[in-house]
Coordinates of C-alpha atoms in Angstrom, one line a residue:
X1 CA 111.4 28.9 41.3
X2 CA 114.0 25.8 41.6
X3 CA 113.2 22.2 43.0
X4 CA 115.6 21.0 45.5
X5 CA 116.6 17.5 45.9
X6 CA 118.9 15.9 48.1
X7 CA 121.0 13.1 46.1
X8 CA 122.0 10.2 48.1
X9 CA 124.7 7.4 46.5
X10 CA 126.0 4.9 49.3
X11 CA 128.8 2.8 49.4
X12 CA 127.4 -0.8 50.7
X13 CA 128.3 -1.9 54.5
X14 CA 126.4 -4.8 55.7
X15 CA 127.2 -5.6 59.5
X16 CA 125.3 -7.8 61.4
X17 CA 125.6 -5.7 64.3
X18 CA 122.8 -3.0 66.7
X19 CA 121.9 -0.5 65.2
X20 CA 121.6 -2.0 61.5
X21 CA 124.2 -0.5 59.2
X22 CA 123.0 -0.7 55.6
X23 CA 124.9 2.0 53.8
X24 CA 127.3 4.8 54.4
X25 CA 126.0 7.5 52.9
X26 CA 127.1 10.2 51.0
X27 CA 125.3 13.6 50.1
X28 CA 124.9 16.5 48.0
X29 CA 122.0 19.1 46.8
X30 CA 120.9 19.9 43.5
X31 CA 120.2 23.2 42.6
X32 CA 119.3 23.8 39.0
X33 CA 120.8 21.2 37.3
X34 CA 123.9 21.0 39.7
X35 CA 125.0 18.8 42.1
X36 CA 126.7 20.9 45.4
X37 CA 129.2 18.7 47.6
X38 CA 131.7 18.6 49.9
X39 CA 134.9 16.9 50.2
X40 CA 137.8 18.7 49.1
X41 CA 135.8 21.6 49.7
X42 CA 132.6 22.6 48.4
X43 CA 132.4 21.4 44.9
X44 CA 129.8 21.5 42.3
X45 CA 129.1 19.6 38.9
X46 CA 126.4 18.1 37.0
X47 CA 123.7 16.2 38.9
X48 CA 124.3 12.3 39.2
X49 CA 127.7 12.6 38.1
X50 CA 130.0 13.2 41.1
X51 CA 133.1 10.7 41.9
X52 CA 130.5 8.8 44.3
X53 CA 128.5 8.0 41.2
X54 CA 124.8 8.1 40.1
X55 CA 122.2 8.2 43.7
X56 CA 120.4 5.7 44.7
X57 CA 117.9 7.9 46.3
X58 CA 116.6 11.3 46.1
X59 CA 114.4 13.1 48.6
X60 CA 112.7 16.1 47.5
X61 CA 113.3 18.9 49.9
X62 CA 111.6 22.1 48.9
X63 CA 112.0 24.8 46.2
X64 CA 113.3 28.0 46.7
X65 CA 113.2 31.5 45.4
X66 CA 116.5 32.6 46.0
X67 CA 117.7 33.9 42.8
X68 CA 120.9 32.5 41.4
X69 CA 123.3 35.7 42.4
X70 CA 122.3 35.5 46.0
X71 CA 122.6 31.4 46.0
X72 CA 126.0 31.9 44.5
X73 CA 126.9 34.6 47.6
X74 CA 125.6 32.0 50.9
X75 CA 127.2 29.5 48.6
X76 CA 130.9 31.3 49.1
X77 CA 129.6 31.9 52.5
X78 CA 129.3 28.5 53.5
X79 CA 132.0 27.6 51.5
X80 CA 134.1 29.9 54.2
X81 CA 133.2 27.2 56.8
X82 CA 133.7 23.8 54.8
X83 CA 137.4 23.8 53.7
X84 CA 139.2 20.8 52.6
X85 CA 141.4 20.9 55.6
X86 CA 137.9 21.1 57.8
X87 CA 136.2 17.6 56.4
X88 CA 135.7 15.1 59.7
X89 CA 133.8 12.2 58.5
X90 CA 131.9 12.2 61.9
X91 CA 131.6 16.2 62.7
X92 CA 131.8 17.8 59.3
X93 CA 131.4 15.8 56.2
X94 CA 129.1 15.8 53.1
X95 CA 126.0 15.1 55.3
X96 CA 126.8 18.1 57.1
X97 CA 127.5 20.5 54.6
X98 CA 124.4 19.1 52.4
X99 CA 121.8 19.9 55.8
X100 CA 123.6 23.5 55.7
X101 CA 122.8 24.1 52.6
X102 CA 119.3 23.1 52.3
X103 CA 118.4 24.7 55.3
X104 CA 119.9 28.0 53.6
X105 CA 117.9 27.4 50.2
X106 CA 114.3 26.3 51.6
X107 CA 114.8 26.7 55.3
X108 CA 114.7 22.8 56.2
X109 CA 118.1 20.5 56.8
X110 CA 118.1 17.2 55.2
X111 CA 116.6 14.4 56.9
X112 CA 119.1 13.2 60.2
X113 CA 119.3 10.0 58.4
X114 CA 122.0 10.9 56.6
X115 CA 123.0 14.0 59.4
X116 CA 123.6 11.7 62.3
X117 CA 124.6 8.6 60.5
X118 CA 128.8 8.5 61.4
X119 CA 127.7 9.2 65.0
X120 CA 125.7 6.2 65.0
X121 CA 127.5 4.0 63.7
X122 CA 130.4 5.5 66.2
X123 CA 128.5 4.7 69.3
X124 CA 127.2 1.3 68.6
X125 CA 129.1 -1.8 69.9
X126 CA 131.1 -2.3 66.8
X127 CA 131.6 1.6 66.0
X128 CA 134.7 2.0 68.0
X129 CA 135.9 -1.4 65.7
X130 CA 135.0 0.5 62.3
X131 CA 137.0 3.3 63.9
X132 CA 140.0 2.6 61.8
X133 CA 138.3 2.2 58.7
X134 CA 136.2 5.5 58.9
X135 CA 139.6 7.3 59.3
X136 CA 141.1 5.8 56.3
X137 CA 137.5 7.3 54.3
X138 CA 138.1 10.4 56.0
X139 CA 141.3 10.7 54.3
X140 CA 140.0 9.4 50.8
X141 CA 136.6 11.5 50.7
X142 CA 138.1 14.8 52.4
X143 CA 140.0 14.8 49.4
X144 CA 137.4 14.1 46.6
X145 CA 136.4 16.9 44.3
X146 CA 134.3 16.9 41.2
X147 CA 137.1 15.6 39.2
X148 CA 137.6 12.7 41.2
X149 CA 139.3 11.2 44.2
X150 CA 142.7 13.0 44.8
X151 CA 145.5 11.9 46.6
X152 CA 146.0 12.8 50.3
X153 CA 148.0 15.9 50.7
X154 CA 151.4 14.5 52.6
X155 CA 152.3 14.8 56.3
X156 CA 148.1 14.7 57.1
X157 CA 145.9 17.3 58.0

């Protein structure tokens, strides 16, 4: 049997603005020891260590009793469906993959706290102002695997 967490690091956004924006956050799941993301794919690597840092917050979400063999087949599964080339910082981002794969290990997403948060932000008064700056993270965290931030690829996606 294997505790799941969520692991939650932000990167700090203060706007004075409706809905409050405290933090955009970024996601992964730890199965084991390891910390699953996405970005430049799915990724994995030691808990608390990504690129994005150590969390500030970790929700326990379950255990599971899928054994490591099986985890490793729905995690090439999934994998199938978050491809670098795929990462949208509002439709299919960290959040996203990290709800996917929870729900596959203990049959609950994350909390839509973190799911729903670049739609938010998108359709309050100032979202379609931030727009800019969310697609110049899109380009930086669609490209982060567990070594680090890479460069874009050239020409765009």
């Amino acid at each position: 049997m294997q505790k799941r967490q969520l692991s939650a690091t932000r990167t700090r956004l203060t706007l004075h603005a409706e809905p409050q924006i405290d933090a955009i956050y970024h996601t992964g799941v730890v199965v084991g020891g390891i910390e699953y993301f996405f970005g430049g794919g799915v990724q994995r690597c030691i808990a608390g260590q990504t690129p994005f840092g150590a969390p500030l917050r970790t929700v326990e979400l379950g255990v599971t009793h899928i054994p490591k063999d099986v985890r490793e087949e729905l995690l090439a599964d999934l994998s199938t469906r978050y491809k670098p080339q795929d990462y949208n910082l509002i439709t299919k981002n960290c959040n996203h993959f990290s709800s996917a794969w929870a729900e596959l290990l203990t049959g609950n997403p994350i909390p839509d706290e973190y799911v729903g948060q670049a739609q938010r932000i998108l359709q309050s008064p100032i979202g379609q102002m931030l727009l800019p700056i969310m697609e110049q993270m899109e380009q930086q965290y669609g490209n982060v695997t567990a070594a680090g931030f890479q460069q874009p690829p050239t020409g765009g996606r």
